Coordinates of C-alpha atoms and ligand atoms in Angstrom, one line a residue:
X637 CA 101.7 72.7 61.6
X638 CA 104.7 70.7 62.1
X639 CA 105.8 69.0 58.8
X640 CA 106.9 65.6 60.2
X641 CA 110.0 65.3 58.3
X642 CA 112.1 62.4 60.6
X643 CA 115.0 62.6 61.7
X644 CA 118.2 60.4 63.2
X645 CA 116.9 60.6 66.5
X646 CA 113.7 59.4 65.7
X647 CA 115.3 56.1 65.8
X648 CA 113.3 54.8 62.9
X649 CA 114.8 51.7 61.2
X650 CA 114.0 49.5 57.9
X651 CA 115.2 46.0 56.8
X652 CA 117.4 45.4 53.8
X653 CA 114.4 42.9 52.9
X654 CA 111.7 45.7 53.4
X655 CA 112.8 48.4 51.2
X656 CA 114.5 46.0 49.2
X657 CA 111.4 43.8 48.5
X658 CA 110.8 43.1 44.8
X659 CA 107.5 41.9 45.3
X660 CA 107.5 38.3 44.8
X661 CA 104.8 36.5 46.2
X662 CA 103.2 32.9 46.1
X663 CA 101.3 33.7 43.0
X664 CA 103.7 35.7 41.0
X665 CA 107.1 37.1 40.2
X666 CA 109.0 39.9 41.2
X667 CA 107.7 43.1 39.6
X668 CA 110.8 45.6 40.3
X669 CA 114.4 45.3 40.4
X670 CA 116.7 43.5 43.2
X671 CA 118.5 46.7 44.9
X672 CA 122.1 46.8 46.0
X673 CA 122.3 47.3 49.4
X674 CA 124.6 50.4 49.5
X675 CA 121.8 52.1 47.3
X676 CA 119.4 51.0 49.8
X677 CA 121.5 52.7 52.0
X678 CA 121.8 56.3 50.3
X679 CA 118.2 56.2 50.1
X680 CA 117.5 55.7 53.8
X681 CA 119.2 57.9 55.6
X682 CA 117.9 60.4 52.4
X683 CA 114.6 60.0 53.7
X684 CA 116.1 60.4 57.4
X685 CA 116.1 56.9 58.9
X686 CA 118.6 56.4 61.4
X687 CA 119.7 52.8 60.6
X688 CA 119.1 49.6 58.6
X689 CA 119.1 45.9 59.8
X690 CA 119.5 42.7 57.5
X691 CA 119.4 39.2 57.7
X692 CA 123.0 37.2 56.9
X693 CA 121.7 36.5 53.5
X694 CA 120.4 39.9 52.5
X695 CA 124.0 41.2 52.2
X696 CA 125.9 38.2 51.4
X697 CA 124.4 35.4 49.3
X698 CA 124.2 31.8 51.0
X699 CA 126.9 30.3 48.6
X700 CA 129.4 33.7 48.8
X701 CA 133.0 33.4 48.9
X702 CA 135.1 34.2 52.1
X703 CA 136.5 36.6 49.7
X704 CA 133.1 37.9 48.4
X705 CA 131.6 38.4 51.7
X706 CA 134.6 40.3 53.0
X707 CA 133.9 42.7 49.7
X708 CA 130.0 43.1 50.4
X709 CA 130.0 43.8 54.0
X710 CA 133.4 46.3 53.1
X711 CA 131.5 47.9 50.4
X712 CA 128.2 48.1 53.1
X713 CA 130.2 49.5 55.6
X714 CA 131.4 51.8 53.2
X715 CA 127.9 53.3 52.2
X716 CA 126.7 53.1 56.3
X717 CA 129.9 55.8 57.2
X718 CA 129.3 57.6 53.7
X719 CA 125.5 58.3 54.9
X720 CA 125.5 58.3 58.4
X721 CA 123.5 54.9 58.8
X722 CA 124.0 51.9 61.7
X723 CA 123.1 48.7 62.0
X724 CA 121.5 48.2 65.5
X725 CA 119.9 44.5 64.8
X726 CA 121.0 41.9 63.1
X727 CA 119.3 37.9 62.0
X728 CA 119.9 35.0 60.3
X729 CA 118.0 33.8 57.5
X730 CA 116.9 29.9 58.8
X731 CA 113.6 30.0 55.8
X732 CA 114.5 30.8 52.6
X733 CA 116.8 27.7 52.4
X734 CA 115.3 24.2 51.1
X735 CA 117.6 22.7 54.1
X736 CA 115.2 24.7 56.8
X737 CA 111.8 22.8 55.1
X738 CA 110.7 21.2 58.4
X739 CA 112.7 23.6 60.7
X740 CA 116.1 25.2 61.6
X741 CA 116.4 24.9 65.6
X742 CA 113.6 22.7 65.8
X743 CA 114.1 20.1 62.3
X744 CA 113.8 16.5 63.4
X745 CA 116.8 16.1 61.6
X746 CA 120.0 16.6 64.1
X747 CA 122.3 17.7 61.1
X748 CA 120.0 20.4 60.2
X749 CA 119.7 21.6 63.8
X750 CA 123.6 21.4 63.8
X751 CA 123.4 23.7 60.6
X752 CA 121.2 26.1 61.8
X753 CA 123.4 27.0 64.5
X754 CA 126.6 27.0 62.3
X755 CA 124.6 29.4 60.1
X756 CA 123.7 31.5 63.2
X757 CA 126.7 31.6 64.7
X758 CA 128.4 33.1 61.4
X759 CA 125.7 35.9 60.8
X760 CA 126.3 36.9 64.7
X761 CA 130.1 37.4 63.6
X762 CA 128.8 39.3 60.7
X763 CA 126.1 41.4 62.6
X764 CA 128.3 42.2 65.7
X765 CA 131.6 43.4 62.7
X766 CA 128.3 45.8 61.6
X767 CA 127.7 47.2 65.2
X768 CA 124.6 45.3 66.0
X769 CA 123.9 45.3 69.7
X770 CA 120.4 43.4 69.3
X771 CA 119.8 39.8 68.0
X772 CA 116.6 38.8 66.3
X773 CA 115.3 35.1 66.1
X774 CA 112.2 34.8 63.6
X775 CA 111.7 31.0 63.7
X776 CA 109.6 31.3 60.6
X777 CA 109.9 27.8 59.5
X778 CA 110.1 26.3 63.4
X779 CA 106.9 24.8 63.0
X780 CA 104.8 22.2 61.6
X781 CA 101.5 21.1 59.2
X782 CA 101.8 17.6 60.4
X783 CA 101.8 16.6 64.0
X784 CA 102.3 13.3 63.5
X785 CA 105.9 13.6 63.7
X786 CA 105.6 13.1 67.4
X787 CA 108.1 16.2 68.3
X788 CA 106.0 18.9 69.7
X789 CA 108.0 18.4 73.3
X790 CA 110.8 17.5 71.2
X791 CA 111.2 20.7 69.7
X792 CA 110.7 23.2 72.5
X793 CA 113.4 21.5 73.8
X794 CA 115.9 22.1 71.1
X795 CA 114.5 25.4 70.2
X796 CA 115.7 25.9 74.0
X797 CA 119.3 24.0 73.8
X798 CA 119.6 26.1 71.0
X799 CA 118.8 29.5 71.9
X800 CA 120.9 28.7 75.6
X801 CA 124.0 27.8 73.0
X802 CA 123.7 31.2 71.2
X803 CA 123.8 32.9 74.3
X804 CA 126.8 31.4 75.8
X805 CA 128.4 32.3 72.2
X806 CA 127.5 35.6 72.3
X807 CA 128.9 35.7 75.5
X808 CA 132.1 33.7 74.7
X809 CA 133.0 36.1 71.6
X810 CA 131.9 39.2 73.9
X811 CA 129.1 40.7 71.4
X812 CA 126.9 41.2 74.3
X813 CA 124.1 40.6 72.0
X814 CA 120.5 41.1 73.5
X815 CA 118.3 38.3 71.9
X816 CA 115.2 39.1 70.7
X817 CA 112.2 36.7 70.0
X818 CA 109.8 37.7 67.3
X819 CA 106.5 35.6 67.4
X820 CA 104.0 34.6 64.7
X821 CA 101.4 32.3 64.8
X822 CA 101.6 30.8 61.4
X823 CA 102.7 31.6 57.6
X824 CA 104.9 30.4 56.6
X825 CA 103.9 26.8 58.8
X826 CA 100.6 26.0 59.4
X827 CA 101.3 26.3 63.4
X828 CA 104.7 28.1 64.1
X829 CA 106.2 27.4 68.0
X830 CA 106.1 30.2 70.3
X831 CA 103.0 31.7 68.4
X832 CA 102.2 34.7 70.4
X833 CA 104.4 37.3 72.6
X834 CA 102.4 35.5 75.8
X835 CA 104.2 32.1 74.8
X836 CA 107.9 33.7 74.1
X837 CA 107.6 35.6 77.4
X838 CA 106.8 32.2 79.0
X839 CA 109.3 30.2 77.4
X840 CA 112.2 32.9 77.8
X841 CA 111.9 32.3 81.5
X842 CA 113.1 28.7 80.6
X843 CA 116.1 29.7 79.5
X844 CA 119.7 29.3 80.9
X845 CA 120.0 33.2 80.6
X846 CA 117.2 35.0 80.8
X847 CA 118.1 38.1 81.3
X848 CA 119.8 38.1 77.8
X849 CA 116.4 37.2 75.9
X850 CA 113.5 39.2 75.1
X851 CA 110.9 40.3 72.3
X852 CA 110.5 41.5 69.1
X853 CA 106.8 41.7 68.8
X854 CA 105.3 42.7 65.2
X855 CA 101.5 44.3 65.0
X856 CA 100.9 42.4 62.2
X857 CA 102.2 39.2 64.0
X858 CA 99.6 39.1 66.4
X859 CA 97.1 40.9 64.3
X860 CA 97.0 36.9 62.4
X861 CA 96.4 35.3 65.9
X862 CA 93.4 37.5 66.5
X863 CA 95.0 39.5 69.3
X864 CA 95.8 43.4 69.8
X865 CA 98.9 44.3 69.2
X866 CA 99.0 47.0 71.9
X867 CA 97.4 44.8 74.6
X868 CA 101.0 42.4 73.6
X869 CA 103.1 44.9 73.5
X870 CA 102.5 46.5 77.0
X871 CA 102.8 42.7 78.3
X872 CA 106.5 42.7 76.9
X873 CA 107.3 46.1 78.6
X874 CA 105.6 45.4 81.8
X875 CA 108.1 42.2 82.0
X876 CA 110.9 44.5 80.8
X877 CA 111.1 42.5 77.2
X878 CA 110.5 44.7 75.1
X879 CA 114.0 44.8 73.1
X880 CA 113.0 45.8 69.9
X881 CA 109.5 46.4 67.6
X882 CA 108.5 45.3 64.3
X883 CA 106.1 47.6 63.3
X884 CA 103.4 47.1 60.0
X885 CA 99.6 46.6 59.9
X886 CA 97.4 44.0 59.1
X887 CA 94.0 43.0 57.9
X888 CA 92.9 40.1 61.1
X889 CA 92.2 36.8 59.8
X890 CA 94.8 36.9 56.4
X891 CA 97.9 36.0 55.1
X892 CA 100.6 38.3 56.4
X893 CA 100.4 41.5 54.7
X894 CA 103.2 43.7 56.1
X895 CA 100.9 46.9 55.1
X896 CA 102.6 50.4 55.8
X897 CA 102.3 51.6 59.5
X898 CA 99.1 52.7 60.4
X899 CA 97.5 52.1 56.9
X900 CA 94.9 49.6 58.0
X901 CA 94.2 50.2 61.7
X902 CA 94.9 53.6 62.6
X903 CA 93.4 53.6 65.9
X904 CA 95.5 50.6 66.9
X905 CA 98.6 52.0 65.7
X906 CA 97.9 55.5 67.7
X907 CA 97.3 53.9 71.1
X908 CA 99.9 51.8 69.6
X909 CA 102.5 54.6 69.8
X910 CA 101.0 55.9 72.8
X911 CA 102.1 53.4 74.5
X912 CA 105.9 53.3 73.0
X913 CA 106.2 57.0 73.7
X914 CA 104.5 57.3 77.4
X915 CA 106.6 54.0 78.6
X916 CA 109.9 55.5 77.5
X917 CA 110.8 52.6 75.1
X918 CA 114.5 53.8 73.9
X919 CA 115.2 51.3 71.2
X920 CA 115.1 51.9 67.5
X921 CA 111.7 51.3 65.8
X922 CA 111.8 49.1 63.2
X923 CA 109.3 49.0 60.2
X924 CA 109.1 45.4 58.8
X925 CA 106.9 45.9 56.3
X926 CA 107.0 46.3 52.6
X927 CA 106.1 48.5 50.0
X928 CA 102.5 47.1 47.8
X929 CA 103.5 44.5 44.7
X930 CA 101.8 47.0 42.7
X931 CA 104.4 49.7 42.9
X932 CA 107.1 51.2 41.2
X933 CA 110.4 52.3 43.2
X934 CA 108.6 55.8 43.9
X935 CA 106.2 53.3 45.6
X936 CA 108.2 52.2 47.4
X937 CA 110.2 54.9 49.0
X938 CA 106.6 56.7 49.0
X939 CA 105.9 53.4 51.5
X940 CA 109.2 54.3 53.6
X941 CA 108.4 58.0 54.0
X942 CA 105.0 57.1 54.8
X943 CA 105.7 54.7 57.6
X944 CA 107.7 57.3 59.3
X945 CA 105.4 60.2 58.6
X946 CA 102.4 58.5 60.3
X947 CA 104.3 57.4 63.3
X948 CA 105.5 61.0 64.1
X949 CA 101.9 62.1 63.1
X950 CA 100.8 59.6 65.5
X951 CA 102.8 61.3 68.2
X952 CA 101.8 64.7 67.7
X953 CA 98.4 63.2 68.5
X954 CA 99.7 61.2 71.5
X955 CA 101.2 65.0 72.4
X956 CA 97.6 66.9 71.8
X957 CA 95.4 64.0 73.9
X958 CA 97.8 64.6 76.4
X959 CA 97.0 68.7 76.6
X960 CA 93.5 68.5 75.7
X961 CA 91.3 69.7 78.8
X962 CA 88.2 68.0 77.6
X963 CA 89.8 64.5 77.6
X964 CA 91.9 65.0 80.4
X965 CA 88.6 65.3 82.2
X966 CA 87.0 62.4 81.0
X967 CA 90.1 60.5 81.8
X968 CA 90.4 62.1 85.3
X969 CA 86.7 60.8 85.8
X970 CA 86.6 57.5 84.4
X971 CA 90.1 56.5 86.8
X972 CA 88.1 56.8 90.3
X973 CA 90.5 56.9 93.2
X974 CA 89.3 56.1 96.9
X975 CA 92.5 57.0 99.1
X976 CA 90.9 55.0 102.3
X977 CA 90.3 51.5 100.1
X978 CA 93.6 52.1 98.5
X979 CA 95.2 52.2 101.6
X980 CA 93.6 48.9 102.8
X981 CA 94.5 47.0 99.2
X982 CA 97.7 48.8 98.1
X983 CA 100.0 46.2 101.2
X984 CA 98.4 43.0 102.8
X985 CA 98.6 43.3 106.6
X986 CA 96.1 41.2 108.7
X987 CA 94.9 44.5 109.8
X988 CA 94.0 46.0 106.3
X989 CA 92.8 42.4 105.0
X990 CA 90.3 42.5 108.5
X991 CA 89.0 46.1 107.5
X992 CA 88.6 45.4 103.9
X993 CA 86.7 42.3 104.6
X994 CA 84.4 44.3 107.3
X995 CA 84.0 46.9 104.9
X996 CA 80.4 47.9 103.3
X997 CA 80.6 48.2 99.8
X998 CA 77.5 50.4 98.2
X999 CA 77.1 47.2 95.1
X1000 CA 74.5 48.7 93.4
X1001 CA 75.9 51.8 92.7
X1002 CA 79.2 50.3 91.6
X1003 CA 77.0 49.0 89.1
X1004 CA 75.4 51.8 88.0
X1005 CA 78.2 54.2 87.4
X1006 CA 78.3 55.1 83.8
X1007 CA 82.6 55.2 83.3
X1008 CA 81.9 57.6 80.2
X1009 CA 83.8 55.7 78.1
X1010 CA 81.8 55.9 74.9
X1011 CA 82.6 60.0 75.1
X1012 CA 85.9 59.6 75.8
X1013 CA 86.5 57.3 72.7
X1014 CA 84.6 59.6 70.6
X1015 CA 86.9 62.4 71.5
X1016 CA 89.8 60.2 70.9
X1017 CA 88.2 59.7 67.5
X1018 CA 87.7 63.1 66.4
X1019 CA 91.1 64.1 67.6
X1020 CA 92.2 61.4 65.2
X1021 CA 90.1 62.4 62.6
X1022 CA 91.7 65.9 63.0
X1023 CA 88.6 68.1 64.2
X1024 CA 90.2 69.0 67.7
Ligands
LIG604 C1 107.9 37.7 58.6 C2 108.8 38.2 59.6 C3 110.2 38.5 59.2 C4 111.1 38.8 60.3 C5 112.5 38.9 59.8 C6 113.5 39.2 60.9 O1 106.7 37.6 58.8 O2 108.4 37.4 57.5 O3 108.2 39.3 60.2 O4 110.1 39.7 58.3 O5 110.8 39.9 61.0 O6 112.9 37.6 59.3 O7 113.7 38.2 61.7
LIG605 MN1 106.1 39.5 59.6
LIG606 MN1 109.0 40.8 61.5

């Protein structure tokens, strides 16, 4: 049996905030330690992760020094070339502040909008000195409770002069930065903009430059709106958007639970990394997800190991559905081919549109067929469940 020990070119990834969550939540305090981030480090690429990404303020606090920061992200850099780490997406904290209440890019108030970009445009110097080649914007507060603020238009269209400045930065300092949107539909506002991959992928095509902006889905993200996370995901690749992955699991219909990979929904997070594997997606994946409140730091690199360990479990199975006969066959059978009538639909000419319309379809037994899908998903199952 293989023994799924990761490795480097896995390409697996963590947050400073994921293994470095001291779980705090709305009902209670922390119940372990804050963690430097150079220790953070050691333990990481330890485990065999291949890189860490942080927001501005996971590395340097909001009020550092000039003199302060310099030492932090010297003492970071320090620990990423000691172990062998990189930093392949960076992203600004616009939540945790008291300033970002009622928005960053989006606030009503034109100083805070101001601020949010000053703020950005600093932790893209920061992330670009660490090597970061991919930009993520979470617009966690960009939202509202109250629509009587009148802004709804508003906003989309500051969210968009905002995100059109950032590029044209990016591209002024030469960082080259790929942008990339991560979607939720609520928590922490009761309705958060772009709520969904559809809406980012829709709104991105607003944009001054396109071609620099794309998504950073999460499973548990659209898990909340009630969605499937691999049915979003394959949207993003099929528009070639698909710039980077926050991957977790979630419970449907709660607050956001950033479970382990794979702990909740198995099935979802096989067909999941099917998908990621077969479409050749090259970027790191990222695990934005934290270890429970209840546990201890064992927990919580017990937490790391496992997210890693199911995914490459998860691909060993992707690996063995591929090979086995018996659902090759049902998949063979349930995918009917015609090569006459694919002929006539695959181009419109007059002449194929005049023979499809003339031709005589048999209805009834169309109909009829049984696509066998209930044994195919049974053998999926049990090939999960480790009896084939
Ligand atoms: C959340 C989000 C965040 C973002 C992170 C990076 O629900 O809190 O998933 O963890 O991914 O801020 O942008
Ligand atoms: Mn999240
Ligand atoms: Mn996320």
């Amino acid at each position: 049996m293989a023994d799924f020990t990761p490795t480097p070119a896995d390409r697996f990834t963590f947050g400073l905030w994921t293994v470095g969550n001291t779980g705090r939540d709305p009902f209670g305090e922390a119940t372990r330690p804050v963690r430097k981030a150079p220790y953070l480090v050691e333990k990481l690429a330890a485990l065999g992760a291949y890189g860490v990404n942080l927001h501005d303020n996971d590395l340097v606090p909001i009020d550092a020094t000039a003199a302060q920061r310099d030492a932090l992200v010297r003492e970071f850099q320090q620990a990423l070339s000691d172990h062998g780490l990189v930093v392949p997406m960076a992203t600004t904290n616009l939540f945790s502040d008291p300033a970002f209440k009622d928005g960053a890019f989006t606030s009503a108030d034109a100083r805070v909008r101001a601020y949010a970009l000053q703020k950005t445009m600093h932790a893209m110097d920061l992330g670009a000195e660490l090597g970061a080649d991919t930009y993520v914007l979470w617009g966690g507060r960009e939202g509202t409770e109250v629509d009587a603020g009148g802004k709804l238009l508003d906003a989309l269209g500051w969210f968009r002069d905002s995100l059109n400045y950032l590029a044209a930065y990016s591209e002024s300092q030469g960082y080259g930065y790929r942008f990339a949107l991560e979607p939720k539909p609520n928590e922490p506002r009761a309705d958060i903009f772009l709520p969904t991959v559809g809406s980012a992928l829709g709104f991105i095509a607003t944009l001054d430059r396109p071609e620099l902006f794309g998504l950073n889905p999460e499973f548990a993200h659209e898990t909340m709106a009630g969605l499937s996370f691999p049915h979003a995901v394959a949207q993003a690749i099929d528009a070639g958007k698909l710039f980077h992955i926050d991957l977790n699991d979630q419970k449907m219909g709660r607050f956001d639970q950033d479970l382990r990979f794979g702990a909740e929904n198995p099935k979802g997070a096989f067909f999941l990394v099917k998908l990621l594997e077969e479409s050749g997606y090259a970027g790191p994946k990222h695990f934005d997800a934290h270890a429970l409140r209840t546990e201890d730091e064992a927990g919580v690199w017990a937490f790391a190991r496992g997210c890693m360990r199911t995914y490459l479990i998860l691909r060993d199975k992707v690996q063995r559905f591929g090979q086995d006969a018996e659902i090759q066959a049902a998949l063979a059978a349930y995918r009917v081919q015609d090569a006459e009538l694919e002929a006539l639909t695959g181009t419109f000419t007059p002449a194929n549109a005049g023979a499809l319309k003339a031709h005589a379809f048999d209805r009834a037994a169309l109909g009829t067929r049984g696509p066998g899908l209930e044994a195919l998903d049974q053998l999926t199952m049990e090939l999960l469940l480790g009896v084939r």
